[in-house]
N, CA, C and O of each residue as an XYZ file, in Angstrom:
704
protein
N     -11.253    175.135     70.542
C      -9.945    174.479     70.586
C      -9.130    174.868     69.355
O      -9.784    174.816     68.313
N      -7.657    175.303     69.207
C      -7.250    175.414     68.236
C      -6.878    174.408     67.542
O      -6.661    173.312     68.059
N      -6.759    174.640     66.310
C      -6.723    173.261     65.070
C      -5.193    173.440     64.594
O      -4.796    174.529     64.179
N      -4.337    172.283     64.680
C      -3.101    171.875     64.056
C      -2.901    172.979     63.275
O      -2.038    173.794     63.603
N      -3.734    173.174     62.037
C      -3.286    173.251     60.822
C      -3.643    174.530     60.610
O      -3.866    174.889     59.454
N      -3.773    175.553     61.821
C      -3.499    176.809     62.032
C      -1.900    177.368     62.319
O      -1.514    178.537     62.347
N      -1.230    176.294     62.491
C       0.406    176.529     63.031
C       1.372    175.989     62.346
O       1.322    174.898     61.778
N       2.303    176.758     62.381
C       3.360    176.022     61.803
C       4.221    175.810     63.082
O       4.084    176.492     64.097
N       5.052    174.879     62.949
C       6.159    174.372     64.285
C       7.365    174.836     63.994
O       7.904    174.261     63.049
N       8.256    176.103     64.743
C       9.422    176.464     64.420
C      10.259    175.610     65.469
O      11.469    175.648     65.247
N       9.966    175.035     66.299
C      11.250    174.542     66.839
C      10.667    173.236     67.995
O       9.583    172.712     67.739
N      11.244    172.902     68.904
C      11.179    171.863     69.611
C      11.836    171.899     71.007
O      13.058    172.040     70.962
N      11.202    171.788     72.436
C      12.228    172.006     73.587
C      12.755    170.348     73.483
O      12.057    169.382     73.178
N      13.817    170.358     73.742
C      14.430    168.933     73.961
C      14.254    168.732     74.922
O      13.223    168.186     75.315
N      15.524    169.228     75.908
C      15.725    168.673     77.220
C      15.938    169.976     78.190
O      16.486    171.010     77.808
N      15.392    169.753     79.570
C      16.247    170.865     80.637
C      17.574    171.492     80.575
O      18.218    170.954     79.674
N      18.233    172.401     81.163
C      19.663    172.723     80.746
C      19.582    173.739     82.109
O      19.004    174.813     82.277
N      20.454    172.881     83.032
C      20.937    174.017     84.399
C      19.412    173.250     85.596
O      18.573    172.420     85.245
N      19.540    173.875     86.881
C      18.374    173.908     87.593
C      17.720    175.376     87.433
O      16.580    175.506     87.881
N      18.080    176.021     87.085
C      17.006    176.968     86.958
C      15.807    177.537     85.996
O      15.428    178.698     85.842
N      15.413    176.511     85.496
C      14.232    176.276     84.460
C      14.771    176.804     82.920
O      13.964    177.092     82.036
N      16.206    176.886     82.736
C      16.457    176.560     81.229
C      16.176    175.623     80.695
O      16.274    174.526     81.246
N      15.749    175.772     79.481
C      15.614    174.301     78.494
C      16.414    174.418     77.394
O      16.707    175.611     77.316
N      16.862    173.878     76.605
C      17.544    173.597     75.610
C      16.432    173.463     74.021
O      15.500    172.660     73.975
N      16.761    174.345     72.927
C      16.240    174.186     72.401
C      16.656    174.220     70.833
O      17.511    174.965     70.354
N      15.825    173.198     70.082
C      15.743    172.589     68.432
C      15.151    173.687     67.633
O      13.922    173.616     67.672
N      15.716    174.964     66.715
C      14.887    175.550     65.900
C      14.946    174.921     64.367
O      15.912    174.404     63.806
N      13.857    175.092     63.964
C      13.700    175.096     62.174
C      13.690    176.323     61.697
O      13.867    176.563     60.503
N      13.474    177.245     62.622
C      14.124    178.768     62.108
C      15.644    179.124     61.095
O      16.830    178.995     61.399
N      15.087    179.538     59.997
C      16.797    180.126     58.977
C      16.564    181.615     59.689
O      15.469    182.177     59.677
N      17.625    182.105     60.242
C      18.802    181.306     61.183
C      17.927    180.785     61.972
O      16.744    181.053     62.181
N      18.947    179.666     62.574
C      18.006    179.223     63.825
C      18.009    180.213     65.143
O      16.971    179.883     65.717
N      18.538    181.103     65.813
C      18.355    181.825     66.991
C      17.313    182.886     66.238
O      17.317    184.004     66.754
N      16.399    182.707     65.070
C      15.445    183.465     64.756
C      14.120    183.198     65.212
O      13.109    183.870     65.006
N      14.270    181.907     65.993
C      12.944    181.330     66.790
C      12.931    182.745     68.223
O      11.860    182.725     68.829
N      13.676    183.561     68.608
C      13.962    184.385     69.921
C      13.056    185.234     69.426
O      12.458    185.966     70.214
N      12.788    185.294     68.042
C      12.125    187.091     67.176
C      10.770    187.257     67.891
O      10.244    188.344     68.129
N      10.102    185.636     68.308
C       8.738    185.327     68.369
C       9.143    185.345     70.147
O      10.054    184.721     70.692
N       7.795    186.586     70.998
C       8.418    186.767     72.441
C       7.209    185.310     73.119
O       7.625    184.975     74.228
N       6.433    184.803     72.867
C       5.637    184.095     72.940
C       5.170    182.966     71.666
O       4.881    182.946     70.470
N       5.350    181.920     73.054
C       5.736    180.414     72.328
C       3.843    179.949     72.166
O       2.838    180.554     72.537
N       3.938    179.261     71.793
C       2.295    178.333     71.688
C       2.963    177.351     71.843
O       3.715    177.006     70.932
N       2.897    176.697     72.901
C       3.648    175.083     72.839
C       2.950    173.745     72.621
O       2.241    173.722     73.627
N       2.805    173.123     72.259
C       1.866    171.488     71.601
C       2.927    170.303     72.090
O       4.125    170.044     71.972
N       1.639    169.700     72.762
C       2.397    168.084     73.078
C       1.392    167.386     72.645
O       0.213    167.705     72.801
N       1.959    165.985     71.843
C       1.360    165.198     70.706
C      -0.393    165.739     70.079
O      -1.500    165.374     70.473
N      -0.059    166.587     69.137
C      -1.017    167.570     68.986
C      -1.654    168.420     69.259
O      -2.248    169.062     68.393
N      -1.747    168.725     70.649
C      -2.343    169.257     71.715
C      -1.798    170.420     72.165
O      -0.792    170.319     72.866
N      -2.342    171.772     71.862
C      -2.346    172.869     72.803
C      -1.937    172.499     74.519
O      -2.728    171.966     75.297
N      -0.554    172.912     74.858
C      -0.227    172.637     76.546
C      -0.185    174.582     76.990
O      -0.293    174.788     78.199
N      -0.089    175.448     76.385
C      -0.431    176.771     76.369
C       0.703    177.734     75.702
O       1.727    177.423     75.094
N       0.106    179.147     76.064
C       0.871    180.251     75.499
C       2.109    180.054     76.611
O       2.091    179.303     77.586
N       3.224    180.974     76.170
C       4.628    180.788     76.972
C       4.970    182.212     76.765
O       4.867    182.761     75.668
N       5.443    182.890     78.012
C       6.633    184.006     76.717
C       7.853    183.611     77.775
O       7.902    183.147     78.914
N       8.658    183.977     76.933
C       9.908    184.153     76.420
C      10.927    184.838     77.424
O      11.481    185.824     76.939
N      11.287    184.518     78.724
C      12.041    185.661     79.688
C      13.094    185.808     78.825
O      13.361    186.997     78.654
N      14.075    184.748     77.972
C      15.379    184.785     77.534
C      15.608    183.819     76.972
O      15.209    182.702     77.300
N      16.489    184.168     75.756
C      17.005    183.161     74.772
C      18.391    183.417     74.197
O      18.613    184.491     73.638
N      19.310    182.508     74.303
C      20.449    182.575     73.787
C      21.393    181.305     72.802
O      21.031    180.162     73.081
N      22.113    181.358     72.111
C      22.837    180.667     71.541
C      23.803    180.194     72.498
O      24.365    181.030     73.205
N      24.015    179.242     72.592
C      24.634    178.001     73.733
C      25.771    176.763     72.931
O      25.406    175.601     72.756
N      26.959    177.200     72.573
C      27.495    176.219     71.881
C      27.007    176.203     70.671
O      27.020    177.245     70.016
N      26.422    174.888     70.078
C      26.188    174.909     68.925
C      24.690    175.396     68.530
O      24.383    175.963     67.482
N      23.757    175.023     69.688
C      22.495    174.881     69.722
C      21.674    176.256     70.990
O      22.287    177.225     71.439
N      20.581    175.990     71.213
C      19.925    177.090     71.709
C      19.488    176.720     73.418
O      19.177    175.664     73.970
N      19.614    177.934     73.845
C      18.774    177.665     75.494
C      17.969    178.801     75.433
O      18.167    179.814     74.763
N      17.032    178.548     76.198
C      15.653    179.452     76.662
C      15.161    179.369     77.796
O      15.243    178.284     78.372
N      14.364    180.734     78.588
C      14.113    180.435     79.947
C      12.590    180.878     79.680
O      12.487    182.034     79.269
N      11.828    180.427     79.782
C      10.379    180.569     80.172
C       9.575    181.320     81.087
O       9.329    180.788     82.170
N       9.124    182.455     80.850
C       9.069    182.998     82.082
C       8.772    182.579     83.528
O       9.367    182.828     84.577
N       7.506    181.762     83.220
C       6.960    180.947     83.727
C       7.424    179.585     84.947
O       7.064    179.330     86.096
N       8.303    179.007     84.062
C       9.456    178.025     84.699
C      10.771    178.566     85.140
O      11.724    179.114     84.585
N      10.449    178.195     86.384
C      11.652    178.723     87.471
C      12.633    178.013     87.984
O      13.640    178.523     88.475
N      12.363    176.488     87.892
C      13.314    175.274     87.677
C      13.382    174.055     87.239
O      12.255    173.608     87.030
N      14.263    173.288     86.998
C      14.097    172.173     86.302
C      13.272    171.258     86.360
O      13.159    170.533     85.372
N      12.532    171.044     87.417
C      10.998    170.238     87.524
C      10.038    170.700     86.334
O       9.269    170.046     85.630
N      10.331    171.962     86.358
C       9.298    172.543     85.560
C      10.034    172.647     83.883
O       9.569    173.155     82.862
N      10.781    172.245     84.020
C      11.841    172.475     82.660
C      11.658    171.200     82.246
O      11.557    171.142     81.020
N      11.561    169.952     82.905
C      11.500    168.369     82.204
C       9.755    168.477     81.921
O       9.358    167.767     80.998
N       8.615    169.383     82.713
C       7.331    168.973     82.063
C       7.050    169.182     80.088
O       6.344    168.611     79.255
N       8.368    170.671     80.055
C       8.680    170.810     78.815
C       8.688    170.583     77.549
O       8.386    171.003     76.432
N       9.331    169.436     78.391
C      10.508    168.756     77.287
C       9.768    167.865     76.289
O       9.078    166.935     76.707
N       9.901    168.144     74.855
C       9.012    166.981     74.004
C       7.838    167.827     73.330
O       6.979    167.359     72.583
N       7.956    169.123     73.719
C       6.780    170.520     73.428
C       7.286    170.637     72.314
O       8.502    170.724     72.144
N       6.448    170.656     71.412
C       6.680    171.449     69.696
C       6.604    173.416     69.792
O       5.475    173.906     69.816
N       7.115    173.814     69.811
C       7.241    175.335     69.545
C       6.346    175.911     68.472
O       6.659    175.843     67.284
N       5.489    176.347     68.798
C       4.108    176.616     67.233
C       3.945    177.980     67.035
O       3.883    178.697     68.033
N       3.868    178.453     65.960
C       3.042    179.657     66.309
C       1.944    179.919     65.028
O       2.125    179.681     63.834
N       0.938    180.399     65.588
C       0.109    180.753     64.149
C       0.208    181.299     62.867
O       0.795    182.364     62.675
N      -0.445    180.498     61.758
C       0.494    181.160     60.453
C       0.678    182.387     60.303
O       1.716    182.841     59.822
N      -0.760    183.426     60.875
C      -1.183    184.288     60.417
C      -0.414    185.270     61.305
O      -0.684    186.466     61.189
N       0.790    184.762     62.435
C       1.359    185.756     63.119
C       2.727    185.560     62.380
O       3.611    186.056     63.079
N       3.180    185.070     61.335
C       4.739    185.207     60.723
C       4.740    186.242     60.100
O       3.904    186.797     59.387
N       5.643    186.452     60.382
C       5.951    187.873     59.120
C       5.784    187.885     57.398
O       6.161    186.875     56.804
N       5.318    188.832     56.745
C       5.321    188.783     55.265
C       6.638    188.328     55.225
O       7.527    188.315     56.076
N       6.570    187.838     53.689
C       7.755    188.039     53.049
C       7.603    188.380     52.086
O       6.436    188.379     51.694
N       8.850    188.943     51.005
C       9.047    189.627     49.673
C       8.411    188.046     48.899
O       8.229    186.852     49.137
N       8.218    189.408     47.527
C       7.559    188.596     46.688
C       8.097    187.692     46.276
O       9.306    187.815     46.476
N       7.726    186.332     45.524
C       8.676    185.451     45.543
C       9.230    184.431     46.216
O       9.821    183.434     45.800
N       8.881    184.922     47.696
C       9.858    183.699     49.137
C       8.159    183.139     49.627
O       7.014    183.590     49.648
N       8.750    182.125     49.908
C       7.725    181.291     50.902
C       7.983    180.732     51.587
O       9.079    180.199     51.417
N       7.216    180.385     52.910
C       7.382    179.485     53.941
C       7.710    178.199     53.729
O       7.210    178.035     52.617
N       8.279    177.011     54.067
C       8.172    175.616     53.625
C       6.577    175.071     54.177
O       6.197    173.914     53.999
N       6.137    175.633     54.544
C       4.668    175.122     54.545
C       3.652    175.643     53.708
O       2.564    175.082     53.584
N       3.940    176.626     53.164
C       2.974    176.583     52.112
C       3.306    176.364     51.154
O       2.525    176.812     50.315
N       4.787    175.462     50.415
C       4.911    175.174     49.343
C       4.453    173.239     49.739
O       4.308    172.476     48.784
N       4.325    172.840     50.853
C       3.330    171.445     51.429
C       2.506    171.370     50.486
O       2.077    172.462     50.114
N       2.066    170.349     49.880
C       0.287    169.848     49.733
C       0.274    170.563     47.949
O      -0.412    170.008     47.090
N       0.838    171.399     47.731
C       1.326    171.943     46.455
C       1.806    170.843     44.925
O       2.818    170.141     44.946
N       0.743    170.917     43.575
C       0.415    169.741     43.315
C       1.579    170.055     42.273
O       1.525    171.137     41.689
N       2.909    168.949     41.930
C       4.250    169.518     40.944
C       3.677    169.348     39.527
O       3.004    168.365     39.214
N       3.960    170.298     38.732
C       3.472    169.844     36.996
C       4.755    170.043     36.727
O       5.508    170.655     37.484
N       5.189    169.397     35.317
C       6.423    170.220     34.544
C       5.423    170.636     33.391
O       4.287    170.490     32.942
N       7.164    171.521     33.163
C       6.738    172.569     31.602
C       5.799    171.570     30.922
O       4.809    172.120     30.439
N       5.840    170.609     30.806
C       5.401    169.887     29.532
C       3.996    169.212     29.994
O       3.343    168.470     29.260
N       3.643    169.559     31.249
C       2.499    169.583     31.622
C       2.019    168.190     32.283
O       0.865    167.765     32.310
N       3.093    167.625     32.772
C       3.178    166.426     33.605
C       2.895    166.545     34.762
O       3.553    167.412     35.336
N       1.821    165.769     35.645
C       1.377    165.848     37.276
C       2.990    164.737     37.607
O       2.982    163.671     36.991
N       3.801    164.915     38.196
C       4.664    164.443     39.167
C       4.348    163.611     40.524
O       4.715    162.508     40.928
N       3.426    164.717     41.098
C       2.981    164.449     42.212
C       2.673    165.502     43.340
O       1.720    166.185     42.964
N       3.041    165.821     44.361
C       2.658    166.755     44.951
C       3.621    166.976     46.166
O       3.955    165.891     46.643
N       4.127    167.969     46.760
C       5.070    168.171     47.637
C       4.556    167.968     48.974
O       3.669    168.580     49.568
N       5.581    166.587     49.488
C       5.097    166.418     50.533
C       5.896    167.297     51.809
O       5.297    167.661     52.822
N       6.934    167.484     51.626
C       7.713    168.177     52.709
C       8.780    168.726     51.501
O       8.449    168.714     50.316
N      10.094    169.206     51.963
C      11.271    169.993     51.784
C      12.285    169.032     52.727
O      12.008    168.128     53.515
N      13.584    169.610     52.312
C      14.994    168.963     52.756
C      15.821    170.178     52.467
O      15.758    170.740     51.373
N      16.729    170.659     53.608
C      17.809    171.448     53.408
C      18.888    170.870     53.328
O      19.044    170.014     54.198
N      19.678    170.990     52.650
C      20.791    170.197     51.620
C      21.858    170.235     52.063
O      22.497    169.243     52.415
N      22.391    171.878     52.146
C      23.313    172.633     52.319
C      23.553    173.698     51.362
O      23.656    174.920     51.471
N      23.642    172.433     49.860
C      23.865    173.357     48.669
C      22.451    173.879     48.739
O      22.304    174.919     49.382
N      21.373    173.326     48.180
C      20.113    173.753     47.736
C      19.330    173.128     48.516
O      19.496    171.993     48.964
N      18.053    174.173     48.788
C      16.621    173.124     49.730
C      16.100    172.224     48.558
O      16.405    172.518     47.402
N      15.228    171.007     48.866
C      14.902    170.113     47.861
C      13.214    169.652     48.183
O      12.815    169.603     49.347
N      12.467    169.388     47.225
C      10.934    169.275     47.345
C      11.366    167.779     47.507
O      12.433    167.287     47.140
N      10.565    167.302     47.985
C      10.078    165.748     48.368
C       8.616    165.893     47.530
O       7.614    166.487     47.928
N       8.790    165.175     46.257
C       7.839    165.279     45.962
C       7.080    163.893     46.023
O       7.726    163.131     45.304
N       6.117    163.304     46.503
C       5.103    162.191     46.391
C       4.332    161.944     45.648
O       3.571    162.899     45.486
N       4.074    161.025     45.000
C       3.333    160.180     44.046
C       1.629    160.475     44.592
O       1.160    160.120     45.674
N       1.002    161.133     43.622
C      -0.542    161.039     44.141
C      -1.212    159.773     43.072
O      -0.522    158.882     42.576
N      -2.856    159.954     42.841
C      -3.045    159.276     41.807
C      -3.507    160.029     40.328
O      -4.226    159.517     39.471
N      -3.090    160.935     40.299
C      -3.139    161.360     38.617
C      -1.618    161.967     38.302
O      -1.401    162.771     37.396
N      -0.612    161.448     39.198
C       0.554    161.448     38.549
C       1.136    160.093     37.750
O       0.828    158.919     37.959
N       2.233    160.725     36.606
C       2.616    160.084     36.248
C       3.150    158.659     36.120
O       3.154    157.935     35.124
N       3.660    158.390     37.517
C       3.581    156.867     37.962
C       3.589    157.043     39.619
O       3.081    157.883     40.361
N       4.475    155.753     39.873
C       4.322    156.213     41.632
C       5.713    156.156     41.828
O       6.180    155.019     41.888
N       6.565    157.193     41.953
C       7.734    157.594     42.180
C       7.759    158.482     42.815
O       6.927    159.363     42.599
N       8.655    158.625     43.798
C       9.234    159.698     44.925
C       9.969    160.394     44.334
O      10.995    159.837     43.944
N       9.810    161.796     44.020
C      10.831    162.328     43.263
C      11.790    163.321     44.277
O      11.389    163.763     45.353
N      12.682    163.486     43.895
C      13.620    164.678     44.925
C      13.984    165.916     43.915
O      14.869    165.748     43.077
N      13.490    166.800     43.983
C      13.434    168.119     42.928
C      13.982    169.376     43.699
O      13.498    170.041     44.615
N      15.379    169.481     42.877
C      15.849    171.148     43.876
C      15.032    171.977     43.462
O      14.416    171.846     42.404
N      14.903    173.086     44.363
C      14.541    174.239     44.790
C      15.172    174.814     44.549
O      16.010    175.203     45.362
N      15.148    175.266     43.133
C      16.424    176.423     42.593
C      15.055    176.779     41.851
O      14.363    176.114     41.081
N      14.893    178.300     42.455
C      14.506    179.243     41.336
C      14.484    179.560     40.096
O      15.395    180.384     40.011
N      14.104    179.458     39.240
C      14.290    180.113     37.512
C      14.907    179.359     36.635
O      14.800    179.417     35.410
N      16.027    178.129     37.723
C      16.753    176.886     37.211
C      15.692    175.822     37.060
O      15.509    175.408     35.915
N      14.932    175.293     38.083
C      14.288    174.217     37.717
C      12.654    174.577     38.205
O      11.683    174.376     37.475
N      12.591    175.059     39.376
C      11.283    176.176     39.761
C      10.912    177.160     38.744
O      11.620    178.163     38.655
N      10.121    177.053     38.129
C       9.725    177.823     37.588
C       8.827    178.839     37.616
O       8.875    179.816     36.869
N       7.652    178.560     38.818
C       6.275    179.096     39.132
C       6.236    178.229     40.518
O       6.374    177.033     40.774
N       6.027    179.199     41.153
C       4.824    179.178     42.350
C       3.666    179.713     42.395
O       3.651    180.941     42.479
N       2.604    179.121     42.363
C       0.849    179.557     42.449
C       0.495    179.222     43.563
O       0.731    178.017     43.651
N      -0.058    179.691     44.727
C      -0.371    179.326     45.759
C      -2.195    179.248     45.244
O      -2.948    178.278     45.323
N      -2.455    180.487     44.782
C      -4.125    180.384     44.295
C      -3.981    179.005     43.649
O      -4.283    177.955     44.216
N      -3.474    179.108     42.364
C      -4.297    177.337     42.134
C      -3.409    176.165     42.593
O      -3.541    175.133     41.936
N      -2.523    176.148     43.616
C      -2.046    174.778     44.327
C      -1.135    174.387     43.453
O      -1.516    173.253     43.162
N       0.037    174.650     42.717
C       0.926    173.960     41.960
C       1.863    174.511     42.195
O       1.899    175.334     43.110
N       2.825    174.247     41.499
C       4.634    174.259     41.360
C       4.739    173.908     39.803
O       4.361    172.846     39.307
N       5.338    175.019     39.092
C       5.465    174.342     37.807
C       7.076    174.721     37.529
O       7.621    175.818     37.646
N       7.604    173.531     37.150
C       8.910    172.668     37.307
C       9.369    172.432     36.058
O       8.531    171.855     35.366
N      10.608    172.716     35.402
C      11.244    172.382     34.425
C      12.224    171.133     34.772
O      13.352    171.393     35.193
N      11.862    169.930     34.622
C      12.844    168.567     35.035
C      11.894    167.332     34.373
O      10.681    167.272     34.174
N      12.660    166.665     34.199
C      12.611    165.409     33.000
C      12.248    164.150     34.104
O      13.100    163.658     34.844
N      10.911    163.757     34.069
C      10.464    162.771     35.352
C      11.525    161.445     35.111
O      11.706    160.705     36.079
N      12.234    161.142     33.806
C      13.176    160.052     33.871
C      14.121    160.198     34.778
O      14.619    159.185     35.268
N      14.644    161.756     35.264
C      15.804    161.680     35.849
C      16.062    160.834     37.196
O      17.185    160.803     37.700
């Protein structure tokens, strides 16, 4: 059986769109019509492997996305869909340049500052507009138990990413 925490989730089918087995769809893809790159979906309903998918067609629709499944030929089959997490395995994303990371592997990532303070540990990310932002969470060998919100500015307040030893080391003043 495959395990969750082999995947990351780029997107989400919402709802049907048309009778002919379009669905409408939620990416977390930057850009979002970059969820189309991947020709085969892994789809998950409440944790659960529901199967592989590919991809007949995908387009930008107004503001948001539609997709046709090869598979699904009409909207009966377009509402069993609906509520599917879009997954795909980590190990099938593309590299990236040195330096960039996924928002899932900066997850679970334990924050120090310069001055050698545990913060806490990144529980998720937030896209801003201006800047993405760490959600950082209170563990128990941090400093106190405060939720911190720490931009994601490179060289400004990021200082280090270590994926080998699990940290983020952060130039910011835990009073702020």
């Amino acid at each position: 059986m495959s395990d969750p925490k082999d995947f990351v989730v780029l997107g989400r089918i919402t709802s049907p769109f048309g009778i002919q087995g379009w669905v409408k769809v939620y990416s977390f893809t930057d850009p979002m019509d970059g969820i189309f790159q991947y020709k085969k979906w892994s789809l998950w309903k409440d944790d659960k492997p529901v199967g592989e998918f590919e991809v007949a067609k995908g387009k930008k629709h107004g503001k948001g996305l539609v997709a046709r499944l090869k598979v699904v030929t009409d909207r009966n089959g377009a509402e069993e869909m609906c509520g599917c997490e879009i997954r795909m395995p980590k190990d099938a994303l593309p590299d990236l340049e040195e330096g960039d990371y996924y928002w899932h592997q900066l997850e679970g990532l334990k924050v120090i500052t310069t001055e050698n303070v545990v913060l806490g540990s990144v529980d998720y990310l937030l896209e801003t507009g201006a800047n993405d932002v760490l959600v950082v969470k209170a563990t128990p060998e941090s400093l106190d138990d405060a939720e911190r919100l720490i931009p994601y500015l490179v060289d400004q307040v990021v200082k280090e990413v270590n994926l080998s030893d699990g940290t983020v080391l952060v130039d910011w003043d835990p009073d702020f």
